[in-house]
XYZ file of C-alpha atoms in Angstrom:
225
model
C 28.370 7.065 13.458
C 25.268 7.981 15.483
C 22.467 5.409 15.265
C 19.431 6.566 13.328
C 16.238 6.567 15.366
C 12.547 7.334 14.972
C 11.051 7.911 18.412
C 11.670 4.775 20.462
C 12.636 2.760 17.384
C 16.242 2.116 16.325
C 17.011 1.533 12.636
C 18.314 -1.952 11.824
C 18.586 -1.643 8.042
C 17.142 0.112 5.010
C 14.584 -1.995 3.146
C 14.058 0.246 0.142
C 13.962 3.764 -1.252
C 11.825 5.569 -3.803
C 11.060 9.022 -5.075
C 8.858 9.835 -2.084
C 10.967 8.414 0.728
C 12.550 5.363 2.330
C 11.466 2.295 4.310
C 13.518 0.910 7.210
C 13.390 -2.147 9.424
C 13.431 -0.926 13.036
C 13.248 -2.374 16.536
C 11.692 -0.881 19.679
C 14.527 -0.263 22.137
C 12.689 -1.397 25.279
C 10.372 -4.231 24.241
C 12.267 -5.506 21.188
C 9.292 -5.276 18.818
C 10.228 -5.342 15.129
C 8.484 -2.848 12.889
C 8.899 -0.971 9.637
C 9.185 2.801 9.311
C 8.120 4.589 6.150
C 9.840 7.990 5.974
C 8.846 10.834 3.688
C 11.801 12.823 2.338
C 12.345 15.971 4.429
C 11.863 18.295 1.438
C 8.509 16.654 0.620
C 7.450 16.778 4.273
C 7.481 20.576 3.998
C 4.791 20.480 1.311
C 1.344 20.600 2.986
C -0.441 18.537 0.296
C 2.214 15.817 0.245
C 2.264 15.593 4.043
C -1.533 15.419 4.102
C -1.543 12.478 1.667
C 1.076 10.739 3.801
C -1.077 11.123 6.915
C -4.141 9.970 4.935
C -2.519 6.529 4.693
C -2.475 6.096 8.487
C -6.009 7.417 8.910
C -7.440 5.258 6.121
C -5.884 2.027 7.426
C -7.015 2.673 10.986
C -10.528 3.557 9.851
C -10.858 0.183 8.129
C -9.031 -2.196 10.525
C -8.997 -5.384 8.463
C -6.440 -8.243 8.706
C -5.802 -7.816 4.985
C -4.366 -4.320 5.537
C -0.924 -3.547 6.951
C -1.253 -2.129 10.496
C -0.017 1.427 11.091
C 0.321 2.400 14.733
C 2.368 5.602 14.981
C 2.948 8.888 13.155
C 5.718 11.344 13.907
C 8.442 13.640 12.617
C 12.206 13.194 12.754
C 14.503 15.992 14.034
C 15.012 17.214 10.430
C 11.250 17.506 9.949
C 10.674 14.359 7.882
C 7.248 12.782 8.469
C 7.209 9.053 9.204
C 4.809 6.177 9.832
C 5.537 3.165 12.040
C 3.841 -0.009 10.795
C 3.940 -3.764 11.226
C 6.953 -5.537 9.772
C 5.979 -7.973 7.018
C 8.108 -10.856 5.803
C 7.129 -12.275 2.435
C 7.085 -11.155 -1.188
C 4.996 -8.774 -3.199
C 2.590 -10.102 -5.798
C 4.701 -8.241 -8.350
C 7.830 -10.158 -7.308
C 5.948 -13.463 -7.504
C 4.691 -12.701 -11.010
C 8.203 -11.761 -12.097
C 9.492 -15.035 -10.629
C 6.781 -17.374 -11.944
C 5.391 -15.571 -14.991
C 1.792 -16.418 -14.108
C -0.139 -18.163 -11.330
C -2.368 -21.193 -11.195
C -6.124 -20.673 -11.289
C -6.434 -21.707 -7.624
C -3.675 -19.367 -6.428
C -5.009 -16.444 -8.456
C -8.529 -17.064 -7.156
C -7.327 -17.218 -3.543
C -5.300 -14.005 -3.760
C -8.097 -12.173 -5.562
C -10.641 -13.266 -2.942
C -8.432 -12.020 -0.082
C -7.716 -8.673 -1.739
C -11.424 -8.282 -2.542
C -12.268 -8.880 1.128
C -9.867 -6.117 2.210
C -11.226 -3.765 -0.463
C -14.818 -4.468 0.571
C -13.958 -3.483 4.151
C -12.293 -0.282 2.903
C -15.216 0.608 0.646
C -17.624 0.022 3.515
C -15.777 2.844 5.334
C -15.885 4.989 2.171
C -12.174 4.605 1.487
C -11.067 4.127 -2.140
C -7.468 2.894 -2.541
C -6.851 4.358 -6.063
C -3.452 2.679 -6.552
C -4.180 -1.050 -6.442
C -1.439 -2.991 -8.273
C 0.751 -6.080 -7.688
C 3.506 -3.976 -6.049
C 1.004 -2.963 -3.361
C -0.013 -6.505 -2.394
C 2.296 -8.362 0.021
C 1.983 -12.139 0.377
C 2.988 -13.266 3.864
C 3.036 -16.729 5.491
C -0.031 -17.588 7.583
C -0.301 -21.380 8.069
C -3.926 -21.405 9.267
C -5.280 -19.924 6.022
C -5.952 -21.779 2.754
C -2.733 -21.843 0.761
C -0.740 -21.045 3.920
C -0.493 -17.303 3.295
C -2.360 -14.001 3.502
C -2.496 -11.173 0.974
C -1.922 -7.786 2.638
C -2.927 -4.570 0.903
C -0.313 -1.795 1.205
C 0.075 1.914 0.499
C -3.074 3.960 1.015
C -1.039 7.130 0.418
C -3.256 8.319 -2.463
C -6.507 6.937 -1.073
C -9.735 8.896 -1.327
C -11.384 9.139 2.088
C -14.937 10.482 2.095
C -15.710 12.136 5.401
C -19.078 12.321 7.115
C -21.307 14.683 5.167
C -19.868 13.676 1.808
C -16.656 15.764 1.648
C -13.737 13.841 0.186
C -10.142 14.234 1.365
C -8.444 14.103 -2.027
C -6.596 16.198 -4.560
C -9.141 16.987 -7.255
C -7.834 16.908 -10.810
C -4.514 15.319 -9.824
C -3.095 12.368 -11.760
C -2.875 9.739 -9.034
C -2.356 6.018 -9.567
C -0.557 3.671 -11.950
C -1.834 3.934 -15.571
C -1.891 0.205 -16.446
C -4.304 -0.469 -13.554
C -6.357 2.735 -13.661
C -9.983 2.788 -14.793
C -10.911 5.190 -17.627
C -12.717 7.504 -15.210
C -9.673 7.641 -12.929
C -7.510 8.620 -15.907
C -9.926 11.486 -16.540
C -10.194 12.808 -12.963
C -8.726 11.232 -9.830
C -11.012 13.238 -7.561
C -14.281 11.844 -8.966
C -13.592 8.103 -8.738
C -15.448 5.701 -6.477
C -14.954 2.104 -5.373
C -15.607 0.808 -8.900
C -12.116 1.968 -9.890
C -10.591 -0.377 -7.308
C -12.725 -3.225 -8.676
C -11.453 -2.417 -12.177
C -7.825 -2.526 -10.955
C -8.459 -5.858 -9.246
C -9.826 -7.212 -12.538
C -6.645 -6.113 -14.330
C -4.565 -7.843 -11.653
C -6.565 -11.073 -11.982
C -6.050 -11.011 -15.753
C -2.312 -10.522 -15.219
C -2.102 -13.308 -12.626
C -3.760 -15.788 -15.013
C -2.052 -14.795 -18.270
C 1.256 -13.220 -17.244
C 0.548 -10.085 -19.305
C -1.493 -6.899 -18.921
C -4.794 -6.608 -20.810
C -3.908 -3.188 -22.272
C -0.428 -2.108 -23.378
C 0.329 1.222 -25.101
C 3.304 3.371 -26.019
C 2.399 6.536 -24.132
C 0.940 7.435 -20.737
C -2.202 9.056 -22.162
C -2.862 6.239 -24.589
C-alpha cells in the first residue's frame, strides 16, 4: 500500500477522526520532525465557506503567537483536494479527558489551568480574535517541567474563531450556529456573528465551574433550551 503523505510529511498513524476531518501523526522525511496534520474531508474542502473557516484557524493562531496556543506552520491541499494544516505535535491529555478520569479537580489545579487559558485568551482578544468554541475538549494539557504544576494548558481549534480585520470587518459567518451549547453565552446562542470576547470569558467561567464541581452549571433536555 502506498504511504500517505502531506507535502514533505509522511503519515505515521491516525490520531482521531470527526465529522469535519481527521488528525494524523506525521514525520518530516528529511529532518525527522514530528508534527500533526489536521485534514478536512475532501467533500468539505470543496465548500468555500468551510474551507475559509479552516484557513481562519491558521491565520488566527499565527496572528496571536502565544505559547498557550498550538503552533500551526503550514497549509496545503492533498492530491484529492482536501485542505490540511500542519501543526505542532502535542503529547498529553485534554482537559475533557482529565475531568472524565478524575471527576473534578482540586482548587489549585483548576486555578492554574484557568489562569493559563485566560492568558492565552487575553492575547487572542488583544489581536481581536474571539475563539467562540472554548470547552474542555479544546484545551490540551502537556508536560512542561519549568512551569508551576509541571504542565502547560494549550488552547486548540480556532476553526470557528471570529477574526476582526483592520477597519472593523469581521471574518465570520453571520447568523450561523457555531460553538458548543453548554459553553455558549446567551448572546452567542442568539447570533454567532455579533459576539465579542465576553463570550469566551463566559465559556471559561463555565469550564471553571465544571472543573471545581464535576458538573455543568446549566443542563437542559433540548439544544434551544
